Amino acid sequence: MNRIGTGVAITGCGSAAPKAVFTNHHLSQIVETSDEWISSRTGMKTRRLASTQESLSQMSAEAAQNAIAMAGLSATEIDLIILATSTPDDLFGSASKIQGLLGATRAVAFDLTAACSGFVFALITAAQYIRTGVYQNVVVIGADVLSRWVDWSDRTTCVLFGDGAGAVVCQGIDTGDRLLAFEMYSDGSQNNSLNLAYQGQAKSLVEELEVSSGTYQPITMNGREVYRFAVAKVPEAIEKAMFRAGITSDQIDWLLLHQANQRIMDAVAKRLKLPSEKVLSNIEKYGNTSAASIPLALDEAVRTGKVQAGDLIAASGFGAGLTWGAALFHWG
């Protein structure tokens, strides 16, 4: 039965990461860098890298399973699965594979691509299906295996990225709405600042008919431009969401940002006048896991007892596209 005007609650979270730990010391053996150089500029010490035996689909299913268990549901009660990723196992999409691994036989599943903003965009998308009464129980997954697309000889990018998956369960409720407000933005004029682009060469099929044949090239990034963009746009998006929700920054319990760079997170917190102890960060252990970074950090904070039921979280994702967005929600 469709229930128009249903509220949204985020009732479970889960995460998964590859076994292999890749340290700054390991990186210093590949490119000219050091632990001090990387950690002082990014806040990163280690990251996880997926082996040839570990897939995005398996990690995503594990994260989703943990989130479904926390929400007190079974996989067969899930109506919809949204996978936010830029690195699927299959270019046609990996969400359906995850649905099969979970045994979520009633769920429809699809991929959503918005790079490092992907999880926030997927969360907002899930909320619309719930609010319009179409679906009741939705799993939102953020997962990426960026190690597949890193140029390990490029010092400006290879030190940044790691692999992982995080998930939440969103449910329809009749007692208010726990997702208070959101903002979403795109600026394609700055698209070349961060790319994982296709590159092809002409391949002749028959006379006067050619097609492009190639593959995706490693990640390229203009770090300075991305930093400037994030520090300017992310606080603005969060402030607009706060205005929509009618709240002030002193009411926020936790700032949960895409884990791109500790310096960016510190700068955003300062702009919002939030103390550093309110910033959720696990970038030191996982690096930049793209769409996975926000749910990974959330799951860790919930399971260690840092985030409590009812806490108000300001979340924001930002990255390639360029895209950025913010969501304000009460946990649990």
Backbone as numpy.savetxt, mean C-alpha at the origin, in Angstrom:
# Nx Ny Nz CAx CAy CAz Cx Cy Cz
-29.50 -8.82 0.62 -30.34 -7.61 0.62 -29.47 -6.37 0.62
-29.77 -5.42 -0.25 -29.01 -4.17 -0.30 -29.47 -3.22 0.80
-28.48 -2.66 1.51 -28.80 -1.75 2.60 -28.10 -0.42 2.33
-28.79 0.50 1.68 -28.21 1.79 1.34 -27.91 2.58 2.62
-26.75 3.22 2.64 -26.38 4.04 3.79 -25.70 3.29 4.91
-25.28 2.05 4.63 -24.56 1.27 5.63 -23.22 1.92 5.95
-22.81 1.88 7.22 -21.51 2.41 7.61 -20.40 1.39 7.39
-19.16 1.85 7.47 -17.99 1.00 7.24 -17.17 0.88 8.52
-16.78 -0.34 8.85 -15.85 -0.59 9.96 -14.71 -1.45 9.46
-13.50 -1.16 9.93 -12.33 -1.98 9.60 -12.08 -2.89 10.79
-12.38 -4.18 10.61 -12.50 -5.09 11.76 -11.37 -6.12 11.89
-10.49 -6.18 10.90 -9.39 -7.15 10.98 -8.23 -6.72 10.13
-7.03 -7.15 10.49 -5.86 -6.86 9.68 -4.91 -8.04 9.71
-4.04 -8.12 8.74 -3.07 -9.20 8.66 -1.93 -8.80 7.75
-0.81 -9.50 7.84 0.32 -9.19 6.97 1.16 -10.43 6.74
2.03 -10.34 5.76 2.97 -11.42 5.45 4.16 -10.82 4.73
5.34 -11.42 4.94 6.55 -10.93 4.29 7.46 -12.12 3.98
8.31 -11.98 2.97 9.23 -13.06 2.64 10.18 -13.36 3.81
10.76 -14.55 3.78 11.67 -14.97 4.86 13.01 -14.25 4.80
13.55 -14.03 3.59 14.91 -13.50 3.44 15.00 -12.04 3.85
15.95 -11.76 4.75 16.21 -10.39 5.21 17.43 -9.86 4.48
17.27 -8.70 3.84 18.34 -8.08 3.05 18.76 -6.79 3.73
19.98 -6.74 4.22 20.43 -5.63 5.06 21.16 -4.56 4.24
21.38 -3.41 4.90 22.19 -2.36 4.28 23.61 -2.85 4.02
24.11 -3.71 4.90 25.44 -4.28 4.71 25.49 -5.11 3.44
24.43 -5.89 3.19 24.36 -6.66 1.94 24.41 -5.73 0.73
23.67 -4.62 0.81 23.64 -3.67 -0.30 25.02 -3.06 -0.57
25.77 -2.84 0.51 27.11 -2.24 0.35 28.07 -3.17 -0.40
27.70 -4.44 -0.51 28.51 -5.39 -1.26 28.15 -5.40 -2.76
27.02 -4.74 -3.09 26.53 -4.72 -4.47 26.82 -3.37 -5.14
26.52 -2.29 -4.41 26.75 -0.93 -4.92 27.56 -0.14 -3.91
28.09 0.99 -4.35 28.89 1.83 -3.46 27.97 2.59 -2.51
27.81 2.07 -1.30 26.96 2.68 -0.29 27.37 2.14 1.07
26.67 2.57 2.11 26.97 2.09 3.47 25.71 2.12 4.30
25.74 1.40 5.41 24.60 1.40 6.33 24.29 2.82 6.80
25.32 3.58 7.12 25.13 4.95 7.62 24.48 5.83 6.56
24.96 5.69 5.30 24.44 6.52 4.21 22.95 6.22 3.99
22.59 4.94 3.94 21.19 4.55 3.67 20.29 4.93 4.84
20.68 4.55 6.06 19.79 4.77 7.21 19.61 6.26 7.52
20.66 7.07 7.33 20.53 8.51 7.62 19.64 9.22 6.61
19.59 8.72 5.37 18.80 9.37 4.32 17.39 8.81 4.17
17.19 7.56 4.59 15.88 6.92 4.36 15.22 6.37 5.62
16.02 6.07 6.65 15.49 5.42 7.85 15.45 3.91 7.72
15.95 3.36 6.61 15.88 1.92 6.35 17.14 1.20 6.81
16.94 0.05 7.43 18.06 -0.81 7.85 18.02 -2.15 7.11
16.83 -2.73 7.01 16.65 -4.02 6.33 15.39 -3.97 5.48
15.25 -4.95 4.61 14.02 -5.14 3.85 13.91 -6.63 3.56
12.72 -7.10 3.19 12.50 -8.52 2.87 12.43 -8.69 1.36
13.05 -9.76 0.86 13.05 -10.02 -0.57 12.47 -11.41 -0.84
11.55 -11.48 -1.79 10.90 -12.74 -2.13 11.83 -13.62 -2.95
11.86 -14.89 -2.59 12.66 -15.86 -3.34 11.87 -16.32 -4.56
12.50 -17.15 -5.38 11.81 -17.68 -6.57 10.65 -18.59 -6.17
10.67 -19.11 -4.93 9.59 -19.99 -4.46 8.42 -19.20 -3.83
8.62 -17.92 -3.57 7.58 -17.10 -2.91 6.89 -16.22 -3.93
5.56 -16.23 -3.91 4.80 -15.43 -4.89 3.99 -14.35 -4.20
3.62 -13.35 -4.98 2.75 -12.29 -4.48 1.40 -12.86 -4.06
0.89 -13.81 -4.83 -0.42 -14.40 -4.53 -0.41 -15.13 -3.18
0.64 -15.89 -2.93 0.74 -16.64 -1.66 0.84 -15.69 -0.47
1.70 -14.66 -0.59 1.85 -13.68 0.50 0.53 -12.96 0.76
-0.14 -12.58 -0.32 -1.42 -11.86 -0.19 -2.47 -12.73 0.48
-2.52 -14.01 0.10 -3.49 -14.94 0.69 -3.22 -15.12 2.19
-1.95 -15.19 2.56 -1.59 -15.34 3.98 -2.01 -14.10 4.78
-1.73 -12.92 4.23 -2.12 -11.67 4.90 -3.64 -11.59 5.04
-4.35 -11.94 3.97 -5.82 -11.90 3.98 -6.39 -12.90 4.97
-5.82 -14.09 5.02 -6.26 -15.13 5.96 -6.18 -14.63 7.40
-5.06 -13.98 7.72 -4.86 -13.43 9.07 -5.88 -12.34 9.39
-6.18 -11.51 8.40 -7.16 -10.43 8.59 -8.57 -10.99 8.77
-8.92 -12.00 7.97 -10.24 -12.62 8.06 -10.43 -13.29 9.42
-9.36 -13.94 9.91 -9.42 -14.59 11.23 -9.62 -13.57 12.34
-8.92 -12.44 12.26 -9.07 -11.40 13.28 -10.49 -10.82 13.28
-11.08 -10.72 12.09 -12.44 -10.18 11.97 -13.50 -11.18 12.43
-13.08 -12.42 12.70 -14.01 -13.44 13.16 -14.90 -13.98 12.05
-14.40 -13.96 10.83 -15.17 -14.44 9.69 -14.52 -15.70 9.10
-15.24 -16.34 8.19 -14.65 -17.42 7.40 -14.51 -16.91 5.97
-13.64 -17.54 5.20 -13.39 -17.10 3.82 -14.66 -17.12 2.97
-15.56 -18.06 3.25 -16.79 -18.18 2.46 -17.78 -17.05 2.72
-17.52 -16.23 3.76 -18.39 -15.08 4.05 -17.93 -13.81 3.34
-16.78 -13.87 2.66 -16.25 -12.68 1.98 -16.98 -12.48 0.66
-17.41 -11.23 0.41 -18.16 -10.89 -0.80 -17.26 -10.35 -1.91
-16.18 -9.67 -1.52 -15.35 -8.96 -2.50 -13.90 -8.94 -2.02
-12.97 -9.13 -2.95 -11.54 -9.02 -2.67 -10.95 -8.01 -3.64
-10.33 -6.96 -3.11 -9.64 -5.97 -3.95 -8.16 -6.07 -3.65
-7.37 -6.35 -4.67 -5.92 -6.43 -4.53 -5.28 -5.19 -5.13
-4.64 -4.38 -4.29 -3.89 -3.22 -4.76 -2.45 -3.67 -4.99
-2.02 -3.67 -6.25 -0.64 -4.07 -6.56 -0.22 -3.49 -7.90
1.09 -3.30 -8.05 1.67 -2.94 -9.35 2.52 -4.08 -9.88
2.63 -5.16 -9.10 3.53 -6.26 -9.46 2.83 -7.61 -9.34
1.72 -7.81 -10.07 1.01 -9.08 -9.96 1.85 -10.24 -10.49
1.52 -11.44 -10.07 2.18 -12.63 -10.62 1.79 -12.83 -12.09
0.62 -12.31 -12.44 0.05 -12.48 -13.77 -0.43 -11.11 -14.22
-0.02 -10.67 -15.40 -0.39 -9.33 -15.87 -1.90 -9.19 -16.05
-2.62 -10.30 -16.19 -4.09 -10.26 -16.26 -4.70 -10.05 -14.87
-3.90 -10.12 -13.81 -4.39 -9.91 -12.46 -4.16 -11.12 -11.57
-3.97 -10.87 -10.28 -3.72 -11.94 -9.32 -4.82 -12.09 -8.27
-5.79 -11.19 -8.26 -6.84 -11.24 -7.22 -7.64 -12.53 -7.28
-7.96 -13.00 -8.48 -8.74 -14.24 -8.60 -7.96 -15.45 -8.09
-6.65 -15.45 -8.33 -5.80 -16.54 -7.81 -5.86 -16.54 -6.28
-5.82 -15.36 -5.69 -5.89 -15.23 -4.23 -7.24 -15.72 -3.72
-8.30 -15.36 -4.43 -9.65 -15.84 -4.07 -9.66 -17.36 -4.00
-9.02 -18.00 -4.99 -8.96 -19.45 -5.02 -8.13 -20.03 -3.89
-6.99 -19.39 -3.58 -6.13 -19.85 -2.48 -6.84 -19.74 -1.14
-7.67 -18.71 -1.00 -8.40 -18.50 0.26 -9.61 -19.44 0.39
-10.12 -19.91 -0.74 -11.37 -20.66 -0.72 -12.56 -19.75 -0.50
-12.41 -18.48 -0.94 -13.49 -17.49 -0.79 -14.44 -17.63 -1.98
-15.19 -18.71 -1.98 -15.96 -19.12 -3.16 -17.07 -18.15 -3.56
-17.53 -17.32 -2.61 -18.62 -16.37 -2.91 -18.10 -15.03 -3.41
-16.79 -14.80 -3.27 -16.24 -13.46 -3.51 -15.93 -13.21 -4.98
-16.22 -11.99 -5.42 -15.69 -11.50 -6.70 -14.34 -10.86 -6.36
-13.40 -10.91 -7.29 -12.05 -10.40 -6.99 -11.49 -9.66 -8.19
-10.82 -8.54 -7.92 -10.15 -7.82 -9.02 -8.94 -7.05 -8.49
-8.03 -6.73 -9.40 -6.83 -5.95 -9.08 -7.12 -4.46 -9.27
-6.42 -3.65 -8.51 -6.47 -2.19 -8.64 -5.02 -1.69 -8.62
-4.65 -0.90 -9.61 -3.27 -0.42 -9.69 -3.19 1.07 -9.48
-2.56 1.48 -8.40 -2.29 2.89 -8.15 -0.98 3.03 -7.37
-0.05 2.11 -7.64 1.29 2.12 -7.04 1.22 2.28 -5.52
1.98 3.21 -4.98 2.08 3.36 -3.52 0.82 3.96 -2.89
-0.07 4.51 -3.71 -1.37 4.98 -3.23 -2.41 3.87 -3.26
-2.03 2.71 -3.78 -2.99 1.65 -4.09 -3.84 1.20 -2.93
-3.22 1.00 -1.75 -4.01 0.51 -0.63 -5.08 1.52 -0.21
-4.73 2.79 -0.13 -5.70 3.82 0.27 -6.81 3.92 -0.78
-6.45 3.88 -2.05 -7.46 3.93 -3.12 -8.38 2.70 -3.05
-7.81 1.53 -2.76 -8.60 0.30 -2.68 -9.53 0.32 -1.47
-9.04 0.85 -0.35 -9.85 0.98 0.86 -11.06 1.88 0.60
-10.83 2.99 -0.07 -11.91 3.93 -0.40 -12.90 3.28 -1.38
-12.38 2.52 -2.34 -13.24 1.81 -3.30 -14.11 0.79 -2.58
-13.50 0.03 -1.67 -14.26 -0.97 -0.89 -15.39 -0.31 -0.12
-15.11 0.85 0.46 -16.11 1.55 1.27 -17.36 1.91 0.45
-17.16 2.24 -0.83 -18.30 2.62 -1.66 -19.22 1.42 -1.91
-18.64 0.23 -2.10 -19.46 -0.98 -2.27 -20.26 -1.29 -1.01
-19.65 -1.02 0.13 -20.33 -1.31 1.41 -21.41 -0.26 1.67
-21.08 1.01 1.47 -22.03 2.09 1.76 -23.27 2.03 0.88
-23.12 1.56 -0.34 -24.27 1.45 -1.24 -25.05 0.16 -1.01
-24.57 -0.67 -0.06 -25.30 -1.87 0.30 -25.09 -3.05 -0.62
-24.14 -2.94 -1.54 -23.90 -4.03 -2.51 -23.21 -5.21 -1.84
-22.16 -4.92 -1.04 -21.42 -5.98 -0.35 -21.30 -5.68 1.13
-21.18 -6.73 1.92 -21.12 -6.62 3.37 -19.71 -6.83 3.92
-18.99 -7.83 3.40 -17.65 -8.17 3.90 -16.63 -8.09 2.76
-15.70 -7.17 2.89 -14.73 -6.93 1.81 -13.30 -7.05 2.35
-12.46 -7.78 1.62 -11.03 -7.85 1.95 -10.26 -6.92 1.02
-9.47 -6.04 1.61 -8.61 -5.13 0.85 -7.16 -5.53 1.12
-6.44 -5.84 0.05 -5.04 -6.27 0.16 -4.14 -5.27 -0.54
-3.03 -4.93 0.10 -1.97 -4.16 -0.55 -0.74 -5.05 -0.59
-0.21 -5.32 -1.77 0.94 -6.23 -1.88 1.80 -5.87 -3.07
3.11 -5.98 -2.89 4.02 -5.76 -4.01 5.29 -6.56 -3.83
5.84 -7.01 -4.97 7.15 -7.67 -5.01 8.01 -6.83 -5.96
8.45 -5.69 -5.46 9.20 -4.74 -6.29 10.61 -5.23 -6.61
11.10 -6.21 -5.84 12.45 -6.73 -6.11 12.56 -7.30 -7.52
11.42 -7.69 -8.09 11.41 -8.21 -9.47 11.79 -7.14 -10.49
11.59 -5.87 -10.12 11.72 -4.78 -11.08 12.74 -3.72 -10.65
13.65 -4.11 -9.77 14.70 -3.19 -9.32 15.97 -3.40 -10.15
16.61 -2.31 -10.53 17.94 -2.37 -11.15 18.94 -2.39 -9.99
19.52 -3.55 -9.72 20.39 -3.71 -8.55 21.74 -3.03 -8.71
21.96 -2.38 -9.85 23.18 -1.58 -10.03 22.91 -0.09 -9.87
21.62 0.27 -9.69 21.23 1.68 -9.55 21.12 2.03 -8.06
22.11 2.73 -7.54 22.17 3.03 -6.11 21.00 3.90 -5.65
20.46 4.71 -6.54 19.39 5.64 -6.13 18.06 4.93 -5.85
17.88 3.73 -6.42 16.62 3.01 -6.21 16.77 1.68 -5.48
17.88 0.97 -5.70 17.96 -0.40 -5.16 18.00 -0.45 -3.64
18.36 0.65 -2.99 18.42 0.67 -1.52 17.03 0.83 -0.90
16.03 1.19 -1.70 14.74 1.62 -1.16 13.71 0.51 -0.98
13.67 -0.44 -1.92 12.47 -1.26 -2.04 12.58 -2.65 -1.42
11.44 -3.09 -0.86 11.31 -4.43 -0.31 9.99 -5.03 -0.72
9.76 -6.27 -0.31 8.56 -7.01 -0.70 7.68 -7.31 0.52
6.38 -7.38 0.32 5.49 -7.71 1.43 4.03 -7.61 1.04
3.16 -7.97 1.98 1.71 -7.91 1.76 1.02 -7.56 3.08
-0.04 -6.80 2.98 -0.87 -6.47 4.15 -2.32 -6.45 3.72
-3.22 -6.71 4.66 -4.65 -6.77 4.31 -5.51 -6.29 5.47
-6.69 -5.82 5.13 -7.71 -5.49 6.14 -9.05 -6.06 5.69
-9.93 -6.27 6.65 -11.32 -6.63 6.37 -12.20 -5.42 6.68
-13.01 -5.02 5.72 -13.99 -3.95 5.92 -15.38 -4.58 5.96
-16.18 -4.16 6.93 -17.53 -4.71 7.08 -18.58 -3.61 7.17
-19.76 -3.92 6.69 -20.88 -2.99 6.82 -21.45 -3.04 8.22
-21.72 -1.87 8.80 -22.32 -1.79 10.14 -23.48 -0.79 10.13
-24.41 -0.97 11.06 -25.56 -0.07 11.17 -25.36 1.03 12.21
-24.27 0.92 12.97 -24.03 1.87 14.07 -22.98 2.89 13.68
-23.35 3.82 12.81 -22.43 4.88 12.42 -21.46 4.44 11.34
-20.48 5.31 11.06 -19.49 5.03 10.02 -18.11 5.29 10.59
-17.23 4.29 10.53 -15.89 4.43 11.10 -14.90 5.05 10.12
-15.27 5.09 8.83 -14.45 5.80 7.84 -15.02 7.21 7.72
-14.30 8.17 8.28 -14.86 9.51 8.46 -14.79 10.38 7.22
-13.68 10.26 6.47 -13.50 11.12 5.30 -12.34 10.60 4.47
-12.31 11.01 3.19 -11.19 10.63 2.34 -10.96 11.67 1.26
-9.77 11.63 0.67 -9.40 12.47 -0.47 -8.57 11.62 -1.43
-8.74 11.83 -2.75 -7.95 11.13 -3.76 -7.55 12.11 -4.86
-6.30 11.99 -5.33 -5.80 12.90 -6.35 -4.87 12.19 -7.32
-4.77 12.75 -8.54 -3.81 12.29 -9.54 -3.25 13.49 -10.28
-1.98 13.39 -10.68 -1.35 14.43 -11.49 -0.44 13.77 -12.52
-1.01 13.47 -13.68 -0.27 12.79 -14.74 0.82 13.63 -15.38
0.79 14.94 -15.15 1.84 15.80 -15.73 3.20 15.50 -15.11
3.20 14.86 -13.93 4.46 14.49 -13.27 4.73 12.99 -13.36
4.10 12.34 -14.33 4.20 10.88 -14.46 5.63 10.38 -14.58
6.50 11.15 -15.23 7.87 10.67 -15.47 8.76 10.73 -14.23
8.22 11.21 -13.09 9.03 11.28 -11.87 9.29 9.91 -11.25
8.40 8.94 -11.52 8.54 7.60 -10.95 7.88 6.60 -11.90
8.71 5.73 -12.50 8.19 4.84 -13.55 8.66 3.40 -13.42
7.78 2.52 -13.89 8.15 1.13 -14.16 7.56 0.86 -15.53
8.27 1.34 -16.55 7.67 1.51 -17.88 7.93 0.35 -18.84
6.98 0.13 -19.71 7.14 -0.85 -20.79 8.07 -0.27 -21.85
8.92 -1.10 -22.40 9.77 -0.68 -23.51 9.79 -1.80 -24.55
9.43 -1.47 -25.76 9.37 -2.47 -26.81 10.16 -2.07 -28.04
10.43 -3.06 -28.88 11.07 -2.82 -30.17 10.14 -3.31 -31.26
10.28 -2.70 -32.42 9.42 -3.06 -33.54 9.71 -4.50 -33.99
8.63 -5.24 -34.17 8.75 -6.62 -34.66 7.85 -6.74 -35.89
8.44 -7.08 -37.02 7.70 -7.17 -38.26 6.95 -8.51 -38.32
5.66 -8.44 -38.59 4.85 -9.66 -38.72 4.71 -10.05 -40.19
4.18 -9.14 -40.98 4.08 -9.31 -42.43 4.45 -7.97 -43.05
4.51 -7.90 -44.33 4.90 -6.66 -45.00 4.04 -5.48 -44.56
4.71 -4.40 -44.16 4.08 -3.14 -43.75 3.24 -3.26 -42.47
3.48 -4.31 -41.67 2.76 -4.44 -40.41 3.72 -4.82 -39.30
3.87 -3.91 -38.34 4.76 -4.15 -37.21 4.00 -4.06 -35.90
4.47 -4.80 -34.91 3.95 -4.67 -33.55 5.13 -4.39 -32.62
4.82 -4.04 -31.39 5.86 -3.79 -30.39 6.07 -5.06 -29.57
7.31 -5.46 -29.41 7.63 -6.64 -28.62 8.69 -6.27 -27.59
8.38 -6.50 -26.30 9.34 -6.12 -25.26 8.86 -6.51 -23.88
9.33 -5.79 -22.89 8.94 -6.07 -21.51 9.06 -4.79 -20.69
8.75 -4.88 -19.40 8.87 -3.71 -18.52 10.32 -3.52 -18.10
10.71 -2.27 -17.97 12.08 -1.92 -17.59 12.15 -1.67 -16.09
13.35 -1.72 -15.50 13.46 -1.49 -14.05 12.94 -0.11 -13.62
12.66 0.00 -12.33 12.15 1.25 -11.74 13.13 2.39 -11.95
12.61 3.54 -12.38 13.41 4.77 -12.42 12.68 5.83 -11.60
13.46 6.68 -10.92 12.83 7.66 -10.03 13.67 8.94 -9.94
12.96 10.06 -9.94 13.58 11.34 -9.62 13.28 11.60 -8.15
14.19 11.18 -7.28 13.97 11.22 -5.83 13.66 12.60 -5.30
14.34 13.59 -5.83 14.14 14.97 -5.36 12.72 15.45 -5.64
12.24 15.16 -6.86 10.89 15.59 -7.24 9.83 14.86 -6.42
10.02 13.56 -6.21 9.05 12.78 -5.45 9.00 13.28 -4.00
10.15 13.58 -3.43 10.20 14.11 -2.06 9.44 15.43 -1.97
9.73 16.32 -2.92 9.09 17.65 -2.93 7.57 17.51 -3.06
7.15 16.63 -3.96 5.72 16.39 -4.18 5.05 15.86 -2.91
5.66 14.86 -2.27 5.05 14.23 -1.11 4.91 15.19 0.06
5.97 15.93 0.33 5.97 16.85 1.48 4.95 17.98 1.29
4.69 18.35 0.04 3.71 19.41 -0.23 2.28 18.88 -0.26
2.06 17.76 -0.93 0.70 17.31 -1.23 0.06 16.45 -0.13
0.86 15.63 0.56 0.28 14.70 1.54 -0.36 15.45 2.73
0.32 16.42 3.35 -0.34 17.13 4.46 -1.61 17.84 4.00
-1.58 18.37 2.79 -2.74 19.07 2.22 -3.94 18.12 2.12
-3.70 16.90 1.62 -4.77 15.91 1.48 -5.34 15.52 2.84
-4.46 15.32 3.82 -4.92 14.96 5.16 -5.71 16.11 5.79
-5.24 17.35 5.61 -5.94 18.51 6.15 -7.34 18.66 5.54
-7.45 18.39 4.23 -8.77 18.47 3.58 -9.71 17.39 4.12
-9.16 16.18 4.35 -9.98 15.10 4.92 -10.42 15.46 6.34
-9.52 16.06 7.11 -9.87 16.49 8.47 -10.97 17.55 8.44
-10.87 18.47 7.49 -11.89 19.51 7.35 -13.25 18.88 7.04
-13.26 17.91 6.11 -14.51 17.21 5.76 -15.11 16.50 6.97
-14.23 15.92 7.80 -14.69 15.15 8.97 -15.00 16.05 10.16
-14.59 17.31 10.08 -14.82 18.24 11.19 -13.96 17.94 12.40
-12.72 17.50 12.15 -11.81 17.22 13.27 -10.53 18.03 13.13
-9.80 18.15 14.22 -8.53 18.85 14.23 -7.40 17.85 14.47
-6.16 18.27 14.18 -5.02 17.35 14.24 -4.78 16.81 15.65
-5.18 17.56 16.68 -4.95 17.08 18.05 -5.88 15.91 18.41
-6.89 15.65 17.56 -7.78 14.51 17.79 -7.24 13.22 17.16
-6.23 13.35 16.30 -5.65 12.18 15.63 -4.75 11.42 16.59
-4.98 10.11 16.69 -4.15 9.27 17.56 -2.90 8.79 16.85
-3.04 8.48 15.55 -1.91 7.91 14.80 -1.86 8.45 13.38
-0.65 8.77 12.92 -0.41 9.13 11.52 0.21 7.90 10.85
-0.48 7.38 9.83 -0.07 6.15 9.16 0.18 6.46 7.69
1.44 6.71 7.35 1.80 7.10 5.99 2.44 5.95 5.23
2.35 6.04 3.91 3.13 5.13 3.07 4.59 5.23 3.49
5.20 4.08 3.72 6.57 4.04 4.26 7.59 4.19 3.13
7.71 5.40 2.62 8.62 5.67 1.49 9.99 6.13 1.98
9.98 6.97 3.02 11.20 7.59 3.50 10.90 8.21 4.87
11.73 7.95 5.86 11.48 8.48 7.19 11.47 10.00 7.20
12.30 10.59 6.35 12.35 12.06 6.28 11.02 12.64 5.81
10.39 11.97 4.84 9.08 12.42 4.35 8.05 12.34 5.48
8.05 11.21 6.20 7.09 11.03 7.29 7.28 12.07 8.38
8.53 12.37 8.71 8.83 13.39 9.73 8.36 14.77 9.28
8.59 15.09 7.99 8.21 16.40 7.46 6.69 16.57 7.44
5.97 15.52 7.08 4.50 15.57 7.06 3.96 15.74 8.48
4.51 15.00 9.42 4.08 15.11 10.83 4.30 16.52 11.35
5.43 17.08 11.00 5.76 18.45 11.46 4.77 19.45 10.90
4.43 19.30 9.61 3.48 20.21 8.98 2.10 20.10 9.64
1.72 18.89 10.05 0.43 18.67 10.69 0.45 18.93 12.20
1.65 19.32 12.70 1.85 19.58 14.13 1.55 18.35 14.99
1.99 17.19 14.49 1.83 15.94 15.22 3.18 15.49 15.76
3.26 15.09 17.03 4.53 14.65 17.60 5.00 13.34 16.97
6.31 13.11 16.96 6.88 11.93 16.31 6.37 10.62 16.91
5.99 10.64 18.21 5.49 9.41 18.84 4.11 8.99 18.31
3.46 9.85 17.53 2.17 9.50 16.92 2.34 8.95 15.50
3.57 8.89 15.02 3.83 8.40 13.66 4.12 6.90 13.69
3.30 6.12 12.99 3.53 4.67 12.90 4.56 4.41 11.82
5.67 3.79 12.20 6.75 3.55 11.25 7.40 2.20 11.49
7.52 1.42 10.41 8.33 0.20 10.46 9.25 0.13 9.25
9.54 1.31 8.69 10.38 1.42 7.50 11.78 0.86 7.74
12.23 0.92 8.99 13.56 0.43 9.35 13.71 -1.06 9.02
12.59 -1.81 9.16 12.63 -3.26 8.97 12.22 -3.72 7.58
11.34 -2.95 6.91 10.76 -3.43 5.65 11.07 -2.59 4.42
11.62 -1.39 4.60 11.85 -0.51 3.46 10.53 -0.08 2.84
10.58 0.30 1.57 9.40 0.75 0.83 8.77 -0.46 0.14
7.62 -0.90 0.64 6.93 -2.06 0.06 5.72 -1.62 -0.78
5.72 -0.38 -1.23 4.69 0.16 -2.12 3.29 0.00 -1.53
2.38 -0.67 -2.23 0.99 -0.78 -1.76 0.86 -1.55 -0.45
1.89 -2.33 -0.10 1.83 -3.13 1.14 2.19 -2.33 2.39
2.83 -1.18 2.22 3.47 -0.53 3.38 2.49 -0.08 4.46
1.35 0.48 4.08 0.39 0.98 5.07 -0.25 -0.18 5.85
-0.81 -1.21 5.17 -1.39 -2.31 5.96 -0.36 -3.12 6.75
0.89 -3.20 6.25 1.96 -3.87 7.01 2.22 -3.15 8.33
2.35 -1.83 8.25 2.61 -1.03 9.46 1.41 -1.06 10.41
0.20 -1.03 9.85 -1.01 -1.09 10.67 -1.09 -2.41 11.42
-0.87 -3.51 10.71 -0.98 -4.83 11.34 0.01 -4.98 12.49
1.22 -4.53 12.27 2.24 -4.60 13.32 1.82 -3.79 14.55
1.30 -2.58 14.31 0.90 -1.70 15.41 -0.30 -2.25 16.17
-1.22 -2.91 15.46 -2.40 -3.50 16.12 -1.99 -4.71 16.95
-1.17 -5.56 16.37 -0.81 -6.82 17.04 0.16 -6.63 18.21
0.86 -5.51 18.23 1.73 -5.21 19.38 1.00 -4.39 20.45
-0.28 -4.08 20.19 -1.08 -3.36 21.17 -0.92 -1.85 21.14
-0.19 -1.36 20.16 0.01 0.09 20.04 -1.29 0.77 19.66
-1.92 0.28 18.60 -3.21 0.80 18.14 -4.33 0.04 18.85
-5.23 0.78 19.47 -6.34 0.21 20.22 -7.67 0.48 19.51
-8.67 -0.33 19.81 -10.00 -0.13 19.23 -10.49 1.29 19.50
-10.99 1.94 18.47 -11.50 3.30 18.60 -10.49 4.37 18.28
-9.20 4.02 18.18 -8.18 5.02 17.85 -8.45 5.63 16.48
-8.21 6.93 16.37 -8.41 7.65 15.11 -7.10 7.69 14.33
-7.13 7.15 13.12 -5.93 7.03 12.28 -6.08 7.90 11.04
-5.04 8.69 10.76 -4.96 9.44 9.50 -3.97 8.71 8.61
-4.47 8.09 7.54 -3.62 7.32 6.63 -3.48 8.05 5.30
-2.29 7.95 4.71 -2.08 8.57 3.41 -1.07 7.78 2.58
-1.45 7.54 1.32 -0.55 6.91 0.36 -0.20 7.89 -0.73
0.99 7.74 -1.31 1.44 8.66 -2.36 2.52 7.98 -3.18
2.55 8.30 -4.48 3.59 7.69 -5.29 3.33 7.81 -6.78
3.79 6.78 -7.52 3.79 6.83 -8.98 2.42 7.15 -9.53
2.45 7.84 -10.65 1.20 8.27 -11.29 1.25 9.68 -11.87
1.59 10.67 -11.06 1.65 10.63 -9.59 0.25 10.59 -9.01
0.12 9.85 -7.92 -1.16 9.74 -7.22 -0.95 9.96 -5.73
-1.99 10.42 -5.06 -1.95 10.53 -3.61 -3.36 10.58 -3.06
-3.50 10.14 -1.81 -4.82 10.14 -1.20 -4.70 9.99 0.30
-5.79 10.27 0.99 -5.82 10.19 2.45 -7.16 9.63 2.90
-7.14 8.93 4.03 -8.37 8.39 4.63 -8.28 8.51 6.13
-9.35 8.97 6.75 -9.43 9.07 8.21 -10.40 8.01 8.70
-9.95 7.16 9.63 -10.84 6.12 10.13 -10.55 5.76 11.58
-11.58 5.31 12.28 -11.42 4.75 13.61 -11.13 3.27 13.45
-10.09 2.77 14.12 -9.77 1.35 14.04 -10.79 0.51 14.81
-11.18 -0.61 14.21 -12.00 -1.59 14.90 -13.48 -1.28 14.90
